[in-house]
CSV table of C-alpha atoms and ligand atoms in Angstrom, one decimal:
chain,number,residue,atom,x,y,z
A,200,UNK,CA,-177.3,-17.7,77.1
A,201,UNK,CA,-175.0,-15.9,78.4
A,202,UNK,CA,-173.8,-13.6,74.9
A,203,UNK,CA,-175.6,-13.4,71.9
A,204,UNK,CA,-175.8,-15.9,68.9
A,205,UNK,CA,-174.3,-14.2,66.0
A,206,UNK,CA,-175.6,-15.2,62.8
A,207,UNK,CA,-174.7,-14.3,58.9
A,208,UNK,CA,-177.4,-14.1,56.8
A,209,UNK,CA,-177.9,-12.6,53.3
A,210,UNK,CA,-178.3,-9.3,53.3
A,211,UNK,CA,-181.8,-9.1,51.4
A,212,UNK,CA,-183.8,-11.8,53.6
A,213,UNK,CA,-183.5,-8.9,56.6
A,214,UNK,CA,-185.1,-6.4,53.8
A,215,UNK,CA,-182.6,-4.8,52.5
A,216,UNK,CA,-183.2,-3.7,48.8
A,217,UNK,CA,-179.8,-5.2,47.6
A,218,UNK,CA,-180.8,-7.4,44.9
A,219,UNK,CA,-179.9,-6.9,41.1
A,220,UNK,CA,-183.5,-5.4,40.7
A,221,UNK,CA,-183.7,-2.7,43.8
A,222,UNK,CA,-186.0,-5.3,45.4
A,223,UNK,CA,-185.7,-6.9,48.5
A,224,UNK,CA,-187.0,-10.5,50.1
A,225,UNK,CA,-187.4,-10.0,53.7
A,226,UNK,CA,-188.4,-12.9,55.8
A,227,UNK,CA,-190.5,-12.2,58.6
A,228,UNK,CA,-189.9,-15.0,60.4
A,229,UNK,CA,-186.0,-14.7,60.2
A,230,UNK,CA,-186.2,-10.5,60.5
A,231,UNK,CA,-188.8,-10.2,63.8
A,232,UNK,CA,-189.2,-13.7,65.4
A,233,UNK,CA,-185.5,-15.3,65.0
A,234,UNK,CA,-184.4,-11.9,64.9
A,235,UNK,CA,-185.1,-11.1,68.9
A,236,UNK,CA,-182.7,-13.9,69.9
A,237,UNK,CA,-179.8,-13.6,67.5
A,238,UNK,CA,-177.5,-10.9,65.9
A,239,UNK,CA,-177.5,-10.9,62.8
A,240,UNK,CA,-174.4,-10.2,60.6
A,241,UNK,CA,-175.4,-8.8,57.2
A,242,UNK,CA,-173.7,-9.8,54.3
A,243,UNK,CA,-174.7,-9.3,50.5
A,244,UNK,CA,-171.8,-10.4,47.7
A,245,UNK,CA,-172.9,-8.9,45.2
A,246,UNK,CA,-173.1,-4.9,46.3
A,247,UNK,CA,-169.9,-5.5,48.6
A,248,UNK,CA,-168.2,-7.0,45.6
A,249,UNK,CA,-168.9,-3.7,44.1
A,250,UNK,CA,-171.6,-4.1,41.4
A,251,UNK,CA,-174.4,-1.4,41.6
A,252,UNK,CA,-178.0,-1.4,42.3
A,253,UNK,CA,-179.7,-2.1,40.4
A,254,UNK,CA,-177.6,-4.5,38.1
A,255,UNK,CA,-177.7,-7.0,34.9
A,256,UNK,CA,-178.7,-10.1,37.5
A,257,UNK,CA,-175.5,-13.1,37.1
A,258,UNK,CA,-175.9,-17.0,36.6
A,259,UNK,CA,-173.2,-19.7,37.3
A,260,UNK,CA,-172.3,-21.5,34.0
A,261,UNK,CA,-170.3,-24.2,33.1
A,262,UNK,CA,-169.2,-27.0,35.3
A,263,UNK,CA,-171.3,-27.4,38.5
A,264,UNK,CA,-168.1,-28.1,40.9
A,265,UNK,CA,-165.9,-24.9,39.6
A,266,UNK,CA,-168.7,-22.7,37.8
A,267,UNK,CA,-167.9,-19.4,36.2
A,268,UNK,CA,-169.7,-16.3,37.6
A,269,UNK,CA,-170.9,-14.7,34.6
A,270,UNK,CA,-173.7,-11.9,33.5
A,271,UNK,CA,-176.5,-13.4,32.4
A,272,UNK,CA,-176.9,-11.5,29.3
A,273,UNK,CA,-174.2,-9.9,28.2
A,274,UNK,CA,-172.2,-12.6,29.4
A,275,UNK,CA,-169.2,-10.7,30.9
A,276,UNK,CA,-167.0,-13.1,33.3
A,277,UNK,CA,-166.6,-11.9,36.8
A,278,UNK,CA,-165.2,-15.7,37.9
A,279,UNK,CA,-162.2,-14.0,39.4
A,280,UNK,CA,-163.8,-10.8,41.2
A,281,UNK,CA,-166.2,-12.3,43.2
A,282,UNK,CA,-163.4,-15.6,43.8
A,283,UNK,CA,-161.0,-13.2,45.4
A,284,UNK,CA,-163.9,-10.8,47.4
A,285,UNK,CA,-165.0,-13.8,48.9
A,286,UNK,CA,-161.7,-15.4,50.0
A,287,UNK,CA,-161.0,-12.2,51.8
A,288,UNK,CA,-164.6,-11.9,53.2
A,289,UNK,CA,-164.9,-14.8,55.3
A,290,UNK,CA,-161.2,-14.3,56.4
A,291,UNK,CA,-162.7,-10.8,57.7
A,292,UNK,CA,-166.0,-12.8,59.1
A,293,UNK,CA,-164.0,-15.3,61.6
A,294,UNK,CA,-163.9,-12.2,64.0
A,295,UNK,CA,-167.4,-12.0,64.6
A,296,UNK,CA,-167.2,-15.5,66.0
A,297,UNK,CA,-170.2,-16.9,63.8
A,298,UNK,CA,-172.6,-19.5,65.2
A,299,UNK,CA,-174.6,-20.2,61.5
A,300,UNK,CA,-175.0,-18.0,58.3
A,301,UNK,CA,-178.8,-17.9,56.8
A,302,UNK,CA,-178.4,-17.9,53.0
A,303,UNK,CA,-180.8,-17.0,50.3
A,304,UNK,CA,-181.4,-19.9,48.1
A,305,UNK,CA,-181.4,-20.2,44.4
A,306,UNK,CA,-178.8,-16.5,44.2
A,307,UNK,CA,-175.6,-17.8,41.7
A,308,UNK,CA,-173.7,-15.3,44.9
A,309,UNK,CA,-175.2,-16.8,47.8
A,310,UNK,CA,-177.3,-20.1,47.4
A,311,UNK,CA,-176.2,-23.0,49.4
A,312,UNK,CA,-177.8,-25.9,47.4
A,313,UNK,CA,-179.5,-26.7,44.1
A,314,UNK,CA,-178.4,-23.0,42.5
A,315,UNK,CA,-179.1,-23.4,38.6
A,316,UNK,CA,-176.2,-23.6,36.3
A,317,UNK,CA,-176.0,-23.2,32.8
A,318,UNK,CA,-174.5,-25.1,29.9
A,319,UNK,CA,-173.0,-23.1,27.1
A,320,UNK,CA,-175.9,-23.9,25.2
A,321,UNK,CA,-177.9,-22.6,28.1
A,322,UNK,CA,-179.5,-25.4,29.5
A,323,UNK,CA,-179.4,-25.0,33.6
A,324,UNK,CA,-179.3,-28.5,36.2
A,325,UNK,CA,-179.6,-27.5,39.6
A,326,UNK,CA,-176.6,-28.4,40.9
A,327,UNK,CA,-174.7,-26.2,42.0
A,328,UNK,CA,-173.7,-23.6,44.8
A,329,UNK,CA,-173.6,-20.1,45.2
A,330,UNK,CA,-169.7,-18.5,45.0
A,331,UNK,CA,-170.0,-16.4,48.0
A,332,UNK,CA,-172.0,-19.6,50.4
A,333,UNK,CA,-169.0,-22.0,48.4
A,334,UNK,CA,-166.4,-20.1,49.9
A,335,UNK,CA,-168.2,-19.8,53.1
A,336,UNK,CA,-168.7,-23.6,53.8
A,337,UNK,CA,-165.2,-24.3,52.9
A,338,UNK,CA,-163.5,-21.9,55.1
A,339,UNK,CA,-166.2,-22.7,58.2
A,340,UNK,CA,-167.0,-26.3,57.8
A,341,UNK,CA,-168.2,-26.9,60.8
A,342,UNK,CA,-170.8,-24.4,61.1
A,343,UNK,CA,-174.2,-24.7,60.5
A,344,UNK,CA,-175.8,-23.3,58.0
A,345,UNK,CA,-179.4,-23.4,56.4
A,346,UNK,CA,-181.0,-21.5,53.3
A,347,UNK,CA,-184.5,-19.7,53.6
A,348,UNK,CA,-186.4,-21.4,51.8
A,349,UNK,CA,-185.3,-25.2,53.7
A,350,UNK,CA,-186.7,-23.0,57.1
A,351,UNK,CA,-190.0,-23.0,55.7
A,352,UNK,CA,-189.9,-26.5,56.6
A,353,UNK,CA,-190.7,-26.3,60.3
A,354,UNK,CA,-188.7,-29.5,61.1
A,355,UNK,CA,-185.3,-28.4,59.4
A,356,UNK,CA,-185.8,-25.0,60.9
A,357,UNK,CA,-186.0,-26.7,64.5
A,358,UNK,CA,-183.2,-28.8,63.7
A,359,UNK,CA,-181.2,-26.1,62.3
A,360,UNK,CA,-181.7,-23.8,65.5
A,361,UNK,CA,-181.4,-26.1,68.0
A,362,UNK,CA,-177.9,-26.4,66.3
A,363,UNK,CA,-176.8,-22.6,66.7
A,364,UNK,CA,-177.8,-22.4,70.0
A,365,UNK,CA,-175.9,-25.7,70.8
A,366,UNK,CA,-172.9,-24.7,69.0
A,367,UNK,CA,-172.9,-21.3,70.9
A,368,UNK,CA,-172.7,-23.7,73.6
A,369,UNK,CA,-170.1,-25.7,72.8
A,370,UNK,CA,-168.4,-22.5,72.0
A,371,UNK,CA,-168.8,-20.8,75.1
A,372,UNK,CA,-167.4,-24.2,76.6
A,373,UNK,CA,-164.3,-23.8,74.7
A,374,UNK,CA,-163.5,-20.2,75.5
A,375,UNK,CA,-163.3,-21.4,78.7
A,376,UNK,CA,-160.2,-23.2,80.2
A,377,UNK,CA,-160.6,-26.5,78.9
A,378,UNK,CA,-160.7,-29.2,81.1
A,379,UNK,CA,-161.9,-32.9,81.5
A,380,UNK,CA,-163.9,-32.0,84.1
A,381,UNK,CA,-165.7,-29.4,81.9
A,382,UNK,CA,-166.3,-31.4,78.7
A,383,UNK,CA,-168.1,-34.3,81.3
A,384,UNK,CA,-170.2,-32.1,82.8
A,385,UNK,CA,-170.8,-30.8,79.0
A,386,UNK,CA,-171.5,-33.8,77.6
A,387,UNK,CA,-173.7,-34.9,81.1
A,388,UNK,CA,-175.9,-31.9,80.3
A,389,UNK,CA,-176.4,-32.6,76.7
A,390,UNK,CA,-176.8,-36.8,77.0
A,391,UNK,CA,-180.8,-36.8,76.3
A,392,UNK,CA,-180.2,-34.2,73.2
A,393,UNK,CA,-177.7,-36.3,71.4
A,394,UNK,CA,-179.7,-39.7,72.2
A,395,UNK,CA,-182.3,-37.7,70.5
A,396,UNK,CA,-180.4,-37.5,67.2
A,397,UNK,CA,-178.5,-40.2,67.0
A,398,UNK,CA,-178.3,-43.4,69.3
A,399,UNK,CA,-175.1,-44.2,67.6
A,400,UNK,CA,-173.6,-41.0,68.3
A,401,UNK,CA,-174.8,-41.0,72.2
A,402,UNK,CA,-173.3,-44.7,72.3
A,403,UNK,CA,-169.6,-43.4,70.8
A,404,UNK,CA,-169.7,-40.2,72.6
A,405,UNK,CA,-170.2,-42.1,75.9
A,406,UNK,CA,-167.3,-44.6,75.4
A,407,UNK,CA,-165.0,-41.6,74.6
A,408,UNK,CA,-166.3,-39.1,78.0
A,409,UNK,CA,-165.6,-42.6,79.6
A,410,UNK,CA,-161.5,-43.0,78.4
A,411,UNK,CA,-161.1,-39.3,78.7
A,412,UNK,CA,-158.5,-39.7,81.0
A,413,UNK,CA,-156.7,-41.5,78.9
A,414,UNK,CA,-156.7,-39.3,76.1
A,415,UNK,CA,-154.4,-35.9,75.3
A,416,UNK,CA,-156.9,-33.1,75.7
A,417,UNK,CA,-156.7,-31.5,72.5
A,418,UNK,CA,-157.4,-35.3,70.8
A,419,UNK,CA,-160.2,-35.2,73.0
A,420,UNK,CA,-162.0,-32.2,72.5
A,421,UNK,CA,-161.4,-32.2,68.6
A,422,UNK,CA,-162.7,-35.7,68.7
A,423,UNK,CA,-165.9,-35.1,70.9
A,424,UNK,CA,-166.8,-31.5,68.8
A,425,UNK,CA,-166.3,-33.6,65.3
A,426,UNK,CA,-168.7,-36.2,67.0
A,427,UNK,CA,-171.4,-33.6,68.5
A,428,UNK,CA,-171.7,-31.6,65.5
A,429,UNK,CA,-171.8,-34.6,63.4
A,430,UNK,CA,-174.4,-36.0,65.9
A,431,UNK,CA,-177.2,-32.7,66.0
A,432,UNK,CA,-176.5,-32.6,62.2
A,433,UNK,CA,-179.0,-35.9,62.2
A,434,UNK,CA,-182.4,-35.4,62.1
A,435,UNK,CA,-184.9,-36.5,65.2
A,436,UNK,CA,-187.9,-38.7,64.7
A,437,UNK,CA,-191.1,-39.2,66.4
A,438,UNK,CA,-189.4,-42.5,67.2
A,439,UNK,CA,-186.4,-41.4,68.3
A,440,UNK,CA,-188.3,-38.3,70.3
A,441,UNK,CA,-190.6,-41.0,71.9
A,442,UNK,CA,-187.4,-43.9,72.9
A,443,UNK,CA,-185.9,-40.4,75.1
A,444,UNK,CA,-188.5,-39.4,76.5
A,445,UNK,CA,-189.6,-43.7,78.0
A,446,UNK,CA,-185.9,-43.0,78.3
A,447,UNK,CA,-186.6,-40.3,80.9
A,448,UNK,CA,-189.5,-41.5,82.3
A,449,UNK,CA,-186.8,-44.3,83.6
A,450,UNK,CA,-185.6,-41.3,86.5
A,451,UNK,CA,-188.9,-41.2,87.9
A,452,UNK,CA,-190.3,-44.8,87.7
A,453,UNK,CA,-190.2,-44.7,91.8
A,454,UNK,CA,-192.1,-41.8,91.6
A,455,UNK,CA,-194.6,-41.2,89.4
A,456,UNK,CA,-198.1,-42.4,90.2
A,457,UNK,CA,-199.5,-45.6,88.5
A,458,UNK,CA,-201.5,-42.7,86.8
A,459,UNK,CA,-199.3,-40.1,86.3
A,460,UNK,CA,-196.9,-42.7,84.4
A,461,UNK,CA,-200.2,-44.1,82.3
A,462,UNK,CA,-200.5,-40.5,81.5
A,463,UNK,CA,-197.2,-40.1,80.5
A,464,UNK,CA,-197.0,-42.9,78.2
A,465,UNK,CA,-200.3,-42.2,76.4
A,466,UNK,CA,-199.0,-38.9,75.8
A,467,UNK,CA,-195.7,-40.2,74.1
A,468,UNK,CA,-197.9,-42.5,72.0
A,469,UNK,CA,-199.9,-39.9,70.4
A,470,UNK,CA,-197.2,-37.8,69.9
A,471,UNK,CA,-195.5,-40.6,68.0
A,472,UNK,CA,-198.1,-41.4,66.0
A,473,UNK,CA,-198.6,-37.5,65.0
A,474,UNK,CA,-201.8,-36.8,67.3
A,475,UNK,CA,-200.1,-34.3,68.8
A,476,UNK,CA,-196.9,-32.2,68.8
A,477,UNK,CA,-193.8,-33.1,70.8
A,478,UNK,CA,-194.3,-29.5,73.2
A,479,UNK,CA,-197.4,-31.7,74.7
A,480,UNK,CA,-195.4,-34.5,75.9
A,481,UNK,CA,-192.2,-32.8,76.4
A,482,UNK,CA,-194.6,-29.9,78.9
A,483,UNK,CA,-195.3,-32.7,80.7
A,484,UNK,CA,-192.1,-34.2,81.6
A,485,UNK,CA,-190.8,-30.7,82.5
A,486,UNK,CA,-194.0,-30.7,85.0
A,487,UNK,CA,-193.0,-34.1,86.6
A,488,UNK,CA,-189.1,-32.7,87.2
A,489,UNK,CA,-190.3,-30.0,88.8
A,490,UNK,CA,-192.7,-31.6,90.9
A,491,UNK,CA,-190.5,-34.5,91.4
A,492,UNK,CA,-187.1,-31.8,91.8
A,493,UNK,CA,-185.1,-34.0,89.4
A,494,UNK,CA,-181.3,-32.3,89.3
A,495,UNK,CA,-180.2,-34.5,86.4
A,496,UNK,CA,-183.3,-34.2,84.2
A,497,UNK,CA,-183.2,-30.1,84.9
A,498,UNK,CA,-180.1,-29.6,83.5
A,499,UNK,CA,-180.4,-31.9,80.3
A,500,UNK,CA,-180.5,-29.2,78.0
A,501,UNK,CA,-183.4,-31.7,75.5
A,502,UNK,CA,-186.2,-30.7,77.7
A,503,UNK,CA,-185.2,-26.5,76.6
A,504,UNK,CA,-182.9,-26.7,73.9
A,505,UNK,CA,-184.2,-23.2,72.5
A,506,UNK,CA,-186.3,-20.3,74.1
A,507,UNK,CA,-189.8,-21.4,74.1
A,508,UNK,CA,-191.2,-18.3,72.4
A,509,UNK,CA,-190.0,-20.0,68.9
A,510,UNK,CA,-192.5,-22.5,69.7
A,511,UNK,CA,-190.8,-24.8,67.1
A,512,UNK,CA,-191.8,-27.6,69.2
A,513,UNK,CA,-195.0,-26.8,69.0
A,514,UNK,CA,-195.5,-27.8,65.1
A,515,UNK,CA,-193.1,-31.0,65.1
B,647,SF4,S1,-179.2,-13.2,47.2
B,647,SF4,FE1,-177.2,-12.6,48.0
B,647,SF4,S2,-176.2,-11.4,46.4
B,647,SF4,FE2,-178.4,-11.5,46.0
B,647,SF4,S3,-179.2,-9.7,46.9
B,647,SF4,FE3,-179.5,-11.3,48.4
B,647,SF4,S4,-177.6,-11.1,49.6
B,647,SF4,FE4,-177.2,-10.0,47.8
């Protein structure tokens, strides 16, 4: 990677004793592992909204699609405050050229999901989202973003980091002059990843790399990000996991021994039927392109996706 991944992320998950109580809810994970490979960019709505530490905590009430932003107990309606910060904080946050934001789930400010909301007789469905991460997805929709509590999951949290480091990608791609030339050798690079997700998506993508010539660049590129982002948004299976890699194993049927390719394909099938994580089968495909000095396999971007230190292939 050639500049760093900058990601938001609420201000408390990195340890900082922001909440309305003085406390904190640092996640080590996020803080030390993820932390070594991404920037993060700090943001808490509450204290930059300008309510104190600590703070009478807030709840949304009302209806679930336009809540108010009220104190919980004394019930004083700060709707419009924290409306107008946040509109004028994500205007601020397109310079730092954003790959994701991390939020902290369940905060009326900052949860991107399921935040309670109350009724005015004080009954609460979860079903709603936090001012601050509403505001957020509106003005970026095309980023990814994730709460903390979903990356406990280790399947969404490998999903949700292959995305930023393939949207850094995509970005880097951009910033550079754009050409046909550049989003084939793009899409070349990233065929096995998108298969991966979504046949569908690796069968539309195709047809469209294929008529580039034929469409106005802009229409092009727009058309390609919409269907890429839209693409890694879709979750892999051990299915889909094991049809790339017999996929793959296509490139070297010349080549591999009648052993080596047994080996191969008994190591797919335990993978897909859970025996044993997808690092194990994916290690030794990235053995056999080495050994057999594959060009195209090296460069598809599914066989390292992320640094392998995050190991999150090693639980999924
Ligand atoms: S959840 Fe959001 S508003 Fe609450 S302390 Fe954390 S960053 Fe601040």
């Amino acid at each position: 990677m050639e500049t760093t991944i900058k990601l938001g992320i609420s201000s408390c998950l990195l340890g900082e004793a922001v909440r309305w109580n003085g406390d904190h809810k640092l996640d080590r994970f996020l803080a030390d592992t993820l932390g070594k490979f991404v920037e993060y960019v700090p943001v808490c709505p509450e204290v930059e909204c300008g309510f104190g530490i600590p703070r009478e905590p807030f709840r949304l009430v009302g209806d679930p699609d336009s809540p108010r932003f009220v104190t919980s107990r004394t019930k004083i309606d700060y709707t419009e405050r924290m409306t107008e910060w946040a509109r004028k904080r994500v205007i601020e946050l397109e310079k730092e050229d954003l790959c994701g934001f991390i939020f902290k789930s369940r905060s009326p400010s900052s949860g991107m999901e399921r935040v309670k909301v109350y009724s005015e007789k004080g009954m609460p469905v979860k079903k709603g989202v936090g001012m601050f991460a509403r505001a957020f997805m509106e003005h970026f929709p095309l980023l990814p973003v994730e709460e903390d509590g979903r990356l406990h999951d280790l399947k969404l949290r490998e999903n949700f980091i292959e995305r930023i480091f393939a949207f850094k990608r995509w970005r880097e791609g951009l910033e550079e002059k754009q050409n046909r030339g550049g989003l084939v050798d793009f899409h070349t690079r990233h065929k096995m990843l998108i298969l991966s997700h979504s046949p569908a998506h690796h069968r539309l993508m195709g047809k469209l790399v294929a008529r580039a010539k034929e469409v106005p660049l802009k229409e092009l590129y727009e058309e390609y990000q919409k269907l890429f982002l839209e693409a890694l948004r879709l979750k892999t299976t051990p299915k889909k996991n094991a049809n790339v890699m017999i996929h793959i194993l296509g490139y070297f049927k010349k080549q591999l021994s009648a052993d080596e390719k047994q080996e191969l394909l008994e190591i797919i099938g335990l993978y897909r039927e859970g025996t044993v994580p997808l690092i194990v089968p994916i290690t030794l495909v990235n053995h056999y392109v080495r050994k057999y000095d594959q060009p195209y396999l090296r460069e598809q971007y599914y066989l390292h996706p992320h640094p392998l230190e995050l190991q999150l292939r090693n639980h999924v």
